[in-house]
Amino acid sequence: MRQSTMLIPTLKENPADAEIKSHQLLVRAGYIRQIASGIYSFLPIGRRVLKKVEDIVREEMEKIGAHEMIMPALEPSELWKETGRWTTFGSELMRINDRHQREFALGATHEEVITSLVRNEVKSYKQLPLTVFQIQNKFRDEARPRFGLLRGREFLMKDAYSFNDSYESLDETYDKMFEAYSNVFRRCGLNFRAVIADSGAMGGKDTHEFMVLSEVGEDVIAYSDTSRYAANIEMAPVVKTYEKSTEEPKEKEKVATPGQKTMKDVADYLGHDLDKGLKSLLFQVDERFVMVVTRGDHEVNDVKVKNVYDAGMVELASEEDTKRLLGTGFGSLGPIDVPEEVDVIADFAVESLVNVSCGANEEGYHFTNVTPGNDFEVTQYADLRFIEEGDPSPDGEGVIKFARGIEVGHVFKLGEFYSERMNATFLNDQGKAKTMIMGSYGIGVSRTLAAIVEQYHDDRGITWPKNIAPYQVHLLSMNPKKEDQKQLADEIYETLLDAGIEVLYDDRKERAGVKFADSDLFGVPVRITVGKKASEGIVEVKERSTGEQDELDQSEIVDYIKNWYTS
Amino acid sequence: MRQSTMLIPTLKENPADAEIKSHQLLVRAGYIRQIASGIYSFLPIGRRVLKKVEDIVREEMEKIGAHEMIMPALEPSELWKETGRWTTFGSELMRINDRHQREFALGATHEEVITSLVRNEVKSYKQLPLTVFQIQNKFRDEARPRFGLLRGREFLMKDAYSFNDSYESLDETYDKMFEAYSNVFRRCGLNFRAVIADSGAMGGKDTHEFMVLSEVGEDVIAYSDTSRYAANIEMAPVVKTYEKSTEEPKEKEKVATPGQKTMKDVADYLGHDLDKGLKSLLFQVDERFVMVVTRGDHEVNDVKVKNVYDAGMVELASEEDTKRLLGTGFGSLGPIDVPEEVDVIADFAVESLVNVSCGANEEGYHFTNVTPGNDFEVTQYADLRFIEEGDPSPDGEGVIKFARGIEVGHVFKLGEFYSERMNATFLNDQGKAKTMIMGSYGIGVSRTLAAIVEQYHDDRGITWPKNIAPYQVHLLSMNPKKEDQKQLADEIYETLLDAGIEVLYDDRKERAGVKFADSDLFGVPVRITVGKKASEGIVEVKERSTGEQDELDQSEIVDYIKNWYTS
C-alpha cells in the first residue's frame, strides 16, 4: 500500500493518558485513536494487525470443528432475567431501551442468547456435541477504563460456546479448546501461561486463564520454576509441611502494647520476628462469623476461606460486628476467649507454632507465649493463606515463583449453570430429557493485540512478530524526488505486490529522518531502503528487531523476503 | 463441512410473521433466527453467505484504494450535537448512557466520528484525497421493523467516507465508487439499477441509490424502456410538452356540485374526463402558503414544489390555515380569487388547458369553463407533477416504465455539510485553510443478502448465484447406513476438500426425502448424490436452479465442479 494514500498519523510525544507501552505505541504509531474513555477507532494499519490476530483465532477455532456464527449486540433483557444476570452482572452491563421501552443489554457476552437459540433448535443427543463461536465487538462499562486496549469499554472478542450431552464430552471439547488456545497464543508469538483460575460464582468446574507474562498485567501468577504448573495466586494450594516447634510451651502472659497497630509494630515492640506472632482476622462468611488465624508473616486468601465453608460470600466483618462480638476493634484481635458463635479456623502453619504472640481482644494489649491448642481451640486447620515465592510447587516439582500476567483468554466448564436456569434440554438415546452440559471460551482479540505490543517493542517503537505484522515489508525511498530512487522503489513495490508479499511503501515526500523514525515506530519486521545506490539496483535491507542490515541486489529481494518469513 | 456437526435447523412451515420470500426462506433453511423484532442471529450457513457478500464488497472497495478501518458503535453525543443530528436524526437513533450518565449514540452511521477523526489528523492537501470504509453492525430503531433482513434494527453495513480538496476531486472519487458499487451488485448476480435519488436535507449534490428490482421493494423507480436512465420517481423530471388546446375560451360559470368530494366525483358529476379538471392543493412551503395547480389526472410531487422555492420544508397546509386563507375546506379549492399572500403555481400541463373546471373555494360549488391565464393568474409554471408510465424518458430516449426496487446501496456527494459544521479544514497548496469536501457511500450488506434471495428462489427454496452460495457442492449420501454409499461419499468429501472446493456433506442418518428437501431449501448450486450406483463409483449430479441432472464417475467430479464454477 502506498503510504501517501493512507491515514497513518504518527505522534512524537506519548499521549498524556497513556501509562503503558502498548497504549503509547499503538497511538503514537497511528494504529488506534481514542474516541471516548475506553473506546477506540482502529485506523487502517490498526485494523490490519487486529485482523491478523482475528484470523489466527478463526483458523484455530475452525480446526477444532467450531462453527462461526453472528449473534446481535442487542440482547433482550428477558433472556438475562432468566439466568438472574440482569441483576447480578451489575453496572458493567450497558442497558438500552428501544422506542417502545423494551429493555436490551448491549452484548457483554452471549451465554443467554446462544442458550436460548440452542434450546429452541436442538432436541436430540444426535445433534450434540455442538460448538459455535463468533468474533465481534463487546461492550462492558468498566468503572476505570485504562491501559488503552487492555481494559476498554468496547473491544473485539472471540466467544465460543459448547453444548455437550455429558461431562465426559465436555471434557473432550474443553481439552480441544485448551489446545486451540495454546496454538493461538503461540502463533501470536506470545510468552504465556495457562493458569488454573477461580470458577467464581458460575458454579462451573475447571477453568483456566491464558495469561501473557507482563509487568503491566493486573493478575499475579504463581508458577513452578521447573514444571508447567501455573495458577492464579488465589487458586494455588499451599502444600508445604511445617515442622512442629520443639520449644516447651510456657504460661501465656498479657502484656501492654500501647500504640502498636500493625503486626510489624507489635513484633518489633515485643522483640520477635513476624513469624512468631499470630495474625487474626474476623470474617463474615455468608451468615456466620469466623476468626481466621495465620502466621504473622502470611496473608489470608479469602477464596480458601470461602471454600472451607462452601460459601457464597466472604468479606471482612464490619468494625461494628467486630466490636459487638469481641469487644474491641481491628487492632488487637486474637483467638483466645472468643464467644462460641465465632468459629476459629487456622492455617496449617499455625499448628506447628509454640510460644507466639497474639492480640488480647483488648485495645493496647497482646498475649505472649501463646501455644495454639493449649491456649485456644481451633475448629479446623486448613490451607488458608496465599502461596508465596519459594513455597513448593503444588504439583511437587520445583518451587513457586511469581509473575504478573495479562489475561487474554479464558476457558470455562460452565456445566449446567445456564442450561438449567434456561431449561435447555435434549432427549438422550433412551428418549429421556437431560440438561445440556455447557462450556464457554473467550479470547480478548484487541487485548491480545495490546499484549503482543507489551512483549514486542523497544525504545524506538513496535517490533511486531512475523505473524502479526501489518505488512511484511516496509519499503522506503529515501529521496523520492530523485528519479532513479523513485523509479527503483516503484519497480520493487510492483514486484513485491506481484509476488504476493504485503508491502507498505513509504512514497511520501518527507525527509529520510522522518521516514526512518516512522518506520521504527510502525515496527514492520523487514525494511527495504532505496537510497544512493539506486542507480546500481542495490538496496539496503534491515531487520527491525535485531537491527541487522545488509545490501541486496534488486533481483534478490523477493527470495530474501520469502525465506525470511518461512525460516 | 459435515452437516451432522452443524446447527442448520430447517422448518417445514413459514414463520407466521414472514411475509416475503427472503424472510421465509432464510429462516426456514436455517440461515437466520430472530432474537427480537428486527434483530437476527446469523447461524453458521447464514454467516457464510453474509461473508461472501462482505468479501465482494471489501474487494471492490480495496480495488479503488479505500482503506478499511473500524470505528466503535458507541459514539459520543457531543459529536452528534456539533452537526445538529442528535436532534434531527429522531427516534431511529438509539441512545445509551454510560455509568457516569454520559450520552452515546449507538452507531447508526459514522459521519460525525470520521469527520472528527479526520479534522484532528489531516492537516494538508498532501494527505487528500482520503477514502476509508468499514463493515460492521449498525443500529437503527425502525418504527416498523419488517421483511426480515430488509428492514431490521441491527444490520450489517459497509459505510465509506471520502475527503477531498475540491469538488472536482470529489467527482472523481464518486465516479470510482459508483463503478465499484456496480461491480459489487453485478458480482452478487443482481438485476439492479443505479437511480437518481433525492439528496434530501443533507445539502449535498449528486446522489444515486442502487436498487435491486423486486416486487417487494419499498421504492418506485422510473426507468427508460430503451436507455440506462433510471430515477426514484420523486426525482424524475417530466419533459413532456403539451399542445395548447385550440378551443375558444368561454365565460366561466359557477355550478353547484353538492356532495361531490373527489376529483373523480366532480368530473363524473360535471360529465367530463379527469384531465378536463384542475386539481388545486394548498401547501405550506417553509413560512409561505402556495396553491399548487395540476391537471386533474396528475399527482403533485412535493419534492418538485420544494425545489421551486429552494425550501427546507413542504407539507399540505392545515385545514385551519386553509379555511382562514380561502374560506373553505379541502374539498372545493381552486385558484380563482385567492388572496394575494397565496402564491399560485401550476404544472406545465395546466398552461395548455382551456375551458376546464376547478373548485370555487366555496363548499359544494365549482367553476366550469375556466381558462388558466384568463380566469386566474399563475405566478409560475413549472414541472410539479410525478412522472407517469408512458411519459417520455427525461434523457430523450424511450418512454418511462415503473418498477419497484430494494435500496441496497447509496452514494452521496455530501459536500461541506459535515465538514463545515465540524470545522474540518486543511491547508491548500497556497497555505490557506479550506473546508474539506466529503462524500459518503453505504451498502446494506445483510439487506443485499435478502435482495439476492428475492431474485434467486423457486417454490422449493433458495437458488443461490455462484458467487454467494454458502458451499459450492452439496454432497448427499442417500443411505449412509449402507457401507458402500458411506464409503464413497466419505471419499468424495475428502477429494473435494483436498481440491479446495467448498462442500457441505449431508452425512446425517435421515431419510433421503428429508435430505433432498433440505438440499433444495438450502440452495447450494450443485448437488452430488451418492446412491444405488455407489458400488460402481457412479454418482448423480444435479443443478439446483435448472434441475438438470447427469451421472458422473467418481473420477470426473472435481473437474466437473471446477468447470461449472468457472464457466
PDB file of N, CA, C and O in Angstrom, chain A residues 191-216:
ATOM      1  N   ASN A 191       4.714 -15.053  24.931  1.00  0.00           N
ATOM      2  CA  ASN A 191       5.186 -15.801  26.082  1.00  0.00           C
ATOM      3  C   ASN A 191       4.036 -15.811  27.081  1.00  0.00           C
ATOM      4  O   ASN A 191       3.716 -14.798  27.677  1.00  0.00           O
ATOM      5  N   PHE A 192       3.389 -16.982  27.231  1.00  0.00           N
ATOM      6  CA  PHE A 192       2.159 -17.035  28.025  1.00  0.00           C
ATOM      7  C   PHE A 192       2.139 -18.289  28.882  1.00  0.00           C
ATOM      8  O   PHE A 192       2.921 -19.214  28.682  1.00  0.00           O
ATOM      9  N   ARG A 193       1.230 -18.314  29.808  1.00  0.00           N
ATOM     10  CA  ARG A 193       0.987 -19.494  30.634  1.00  0.00           C
ATOM     11  C   ARG A 193      -0.520 -19.732  30.733  1.00  0.00           C
ATOM     12  O   ARG A 193      -1.286 -18.763  30.849  1.00  0.00           O
ATOM     13  N   ALA A 194      -0.922 -20.986  30.698  1.00  0.00           N
ATOM     14  CA  ALA A 194      -2.314 -21.321  31.022  1.00  0.00           C
ATOM     15  C   ALA A 194      -2.355 -21.552  32.518  1.00  0.00           C
ATOM     16  O   ALA A 194      -1.645 -22.420  33.030  1.00  0.00           O
ATOM     17  N   VAL A 195      -3.136 -20.777  33.220  1.00  0.00           N
ATOM     18  CA  VAL A 195      -3.135 -20.879  34.677  1.00  0.00           C
ATOM     19  C   VAL A 195      -4.502 -21.314  35.194  1.00  0.00           C
ATOM     20  O   VAL A 195      -5.535 -20.984  34.627  1.00  0.00           O
ATOM     21  N   ILE A 196      -4.454 -22.074  36.272  1.00  0.00           N
ATOM     22  CA  ILE A 196      -5.683 -22.514  36.931  1.00  0.00           C
ATOM     23  C   ILE A 196      -6.348 -21.287  37.543  1.00  0.00           C
ATOM     24  O   ILE A 196      -5.693 -20.490  38.212  1.00  0.00           O
ATOM     25  N   ALA A 197      -7.631 -21.126  37.276  1.00  0.00           N
ATOM     26  CA  ALA A 197      -8.304 -19.905  37.705  1.00  0.00           C
ATOM     27  C   ALA A 197      -9.486 -20.222  38.597  1.00  0.00           C
ATOM     28  O   ALA A 197      -9.872 -21.380  38.772  1.00  0.00           O
ATOM     29  N   ASP A 198     -10.061 -19.178  39.155  1.00  0.00           N
ATOM     30  CA  ASP A 198     -11.196 -19.308  40.058  1.00  0.00           C
ATOM     31  C   ASP A 198     -12.474 -19.404  39.230  1.00  0.00           C
ATOM     32  O   ASP A 198     -12.735 -18.582  38.373  1.00  0.00           O
ATOM     33  N   SER A 199     -13.282 -20.419  39.520  1.00  0.00           N
ATOM     34  CA  SER A 199     -14.515 -20.566  38.765  1.00  0.00           C
ATOM     35  C   SER A 199     -15.598 -19.636  39.288  1.00  0.00           C
ATOM     36  O   SER A 199     -16.680 -19.552  38.733  1.00  0.00           O
ATOM     37  N   GLY A 200     -15.305 -18.924  40.356  1.00  0.00           N
ATOM     38  CA  GLY A 200     -16.171 -17.849  40.838  1.00  0.00           C
ATOM     39  C   GLY A 200     -17.582 -18.304  41.121  1.00  0.00           C
ATOM     40  O   GLY A 200     -17.821 -19.420  41.551  1.00  0.00           O
ATOM     41  N   ALA A 201     -18.517 -17.411  40.824  1.00  0.00           N
ATOM     42  CA  ALA A 201     -19.902 -17.656  41.191  1.00  0.00           C
ATOM     43  C   ALA A 201     -20.644 -18.437  40.113  1.00  0.00           C
ATOM     44  O   ALA A 201     -21.833 -18.640  40.199  1.00  0.00           O
ATOM     45  N   MET A 202     -19.935 -18.879  39.085  1.00  0.00           N
ATOM     46  CA  MET A 202     -20.592 -19.517  37.957  1.00  0.00           C
ATOM     47  C   MET A 202     -20.960 -20.962  38.233  1.00  0.00           C
ATOM     48  O   MET A 202     -21.655 -21.584  37.438  1.00  0.00           O
ATOM     49  N   GLY A 203     -20.462 -21.487  39.314  1.00  0.00           N
ATOM     50  CA  GLY A 203     -20.788 -22.868  39.640  1.00  0.00           C
ATOM     51  C   GLY A 203     -20.155 -23.870  38.707  1.00  0.00           C
ATOM     52  O   GLY A 203     -20.561 -25.026  38.658  1.00  0.00           O
ATOM     53  N   GLY A 204     -19.176 -23.448  37.948  1.00  0.00           N
ATOM     54  CA  GLY A 204     -18.563 -24.351  36.989  1.00  0.00           C
ATOM     55  C   GLY A 204     -17.504 -25.213  37.635  1.00  0.00           C
ATOM     56  O   GLY A 204     -17.283 -25.174  38.847  1.00  0.00           O
ATOM     57  N   LYS A 205     -16.854 -26.030  36.819  1.00  0.00           N
ATOM     58  CA  LYS A 205     -15.789 -26.884  37.324  1.00  0.00           C
ATOM     59  C   LYS A 205     -14.447 -26.285  36.915  1.00  0.00           C
ATOM     60  O   LYS A 205     -14.069 -25.220  37.384  1.00  0.00           O
ATOM     61  N   ASP A 206     -13.752 -26.970  36.031  1.00  0.00           N
ATOM     62  CA  ASP A 206     -12.426 -26.480  35.636  1.00  0.00           C
ATOM     63  C   ASP A 206     -12.528 -25.145  34.917  1.00  0.00           C
ATOM     64  O   ASP A 206     -13.486 -24.873  34.200  1.00  0.00           O
ATOM     65  N   THR A 207     -11.517 -24.365  35.121  1.00  0.00           N
ATOM     66  CA  THR A 207     -11.390 -23.135  34.350  1.00  0.00           C
ATOM     67  C   THR A 207      -9.928 -22.727  34.332  1.00  0.00           C
ATOM     68  O   THR A 207      -9.226 -22.852  35.335  1.00  0.00           O
ATOM     69  N   HIS A 208      -9.475 -22.316  33.176  1.00  0.00           N
ATOM     70  CA  HIS A 208      -8.103 -21.836  33.023  1.00  0.00           C
ATOM     71  C   HIS A 208      -8.113 -20.452  32.390  1.00  0.00           C
ATOM     72  O   HIS A 208      -8.914 -20.181  31.498  1.00  0.00           O
ATOM     73  N   GLU A 209      -7.206 -19.620  32.853  1.00  0.00           N
ATOM     74  CA  GLU A 209      -6.963 -18.353  32.183  1.00  0.00           C
ATOM     75  C   GLU A 209      -5.664 -18.458  31.414  1.00  0.00           C
ATOM     76  O   GLU A 209      -4.700 -19.067  31.899  1.00  0.00           O
ATOM     77  N   PHE A 210      -5.637 -17.866  30.233  1.00  0.00           N
ATOM     78  CA  PHE A 210      -4.388 -17.781  29.476  1.00  0.00           C
ATOM     79  C   PHE A 210      -3.796 -16.400  29.727  1.00  0.00           C
ATOM     80  O   PHE A 210      -4.420 -15.389  29.430  1.00  0.00           O
ATOM     81  N   MET A 211      -2.631 -16.414  30.336  1.00  0.00           N
ATOM     82  CA  MET A 211      -2.008 -15.182  30.795  1.00  0.00           C
ATOM     83  C   MET A 211      -0.735 -14.912  29.998  1.00  0.00           C
ATOM     84  O   MET A 211       0.155 -15.770  29.928  1.00  0.00           O
ATOM     85  N   VAL A 212      -0.656 -13.713  29.450  1.00  0.00           N
ATOM     86  CA  VAL A 212       0.578 -13.265  28.812  1.00  0.00           C
ATOM     87  C   VAL A 212       1.441 -12.629  29.894  1.00  0.00           C
ATOM     88  O   VAL A 212       0.985 -11.746  30.620  1.00  0.00           O
ATOM     89  N   LEU A 213       2.673 -13.117  30.021  1.00  0.00           N
ATOM     90  CA  LEU A 213       3.532 -12.615  31.089  1.00  0.00           C
ATOM     91  C   LEU A 213       3.964 -11.191  30.780  1.00  0.00           C
ATOM     92  O   LEU A 213       4.494 -10.900  29.711  1.00  0.00           O
ATOM     93  N   SER A 214       3.690 -10.300  31.730  1.00  0.00           N
ATOM     94  CA  SER A 214       3.997  -8.894  31.518  1.00  0.00           C
ATOM     95  C   SER A 214       3.942  -8.145  32.830  1.00  0.00           C
ATOM     96  O   SER A 214       3.056  -8.374  33.653  1.00  0.00           O
ATOM     97  N   GLU A 215       4.885  -7.236  32.998  1.00  0.00           N
ATOM     98  CA  GLU A 215       4.919  -6.442  34.231  1.00  0.00           C
ATOM     99  C   GLU A 215       3.670  -5.603  34.420  1.00  0.00           C
ATOM    100  O   GLU A 215       3.313  -5.229  35.527  1.00  0.00           O
ATOM    101  N   VAL A 216       3.000  -5.268  33.309  1.00  0.00           N
ATOM    102  CA  VAL A 216       1.823  -4.405  33.453  1.00  0.00           C
ATOM    103  C   VAL A 216       0.546  -5.205  33.683  1.00  0.00           C
ATOM    104  O   VAL A 216      -0.532  -4.634  33.787  1.00  0.00           O
TER     105      VAL A 216
END
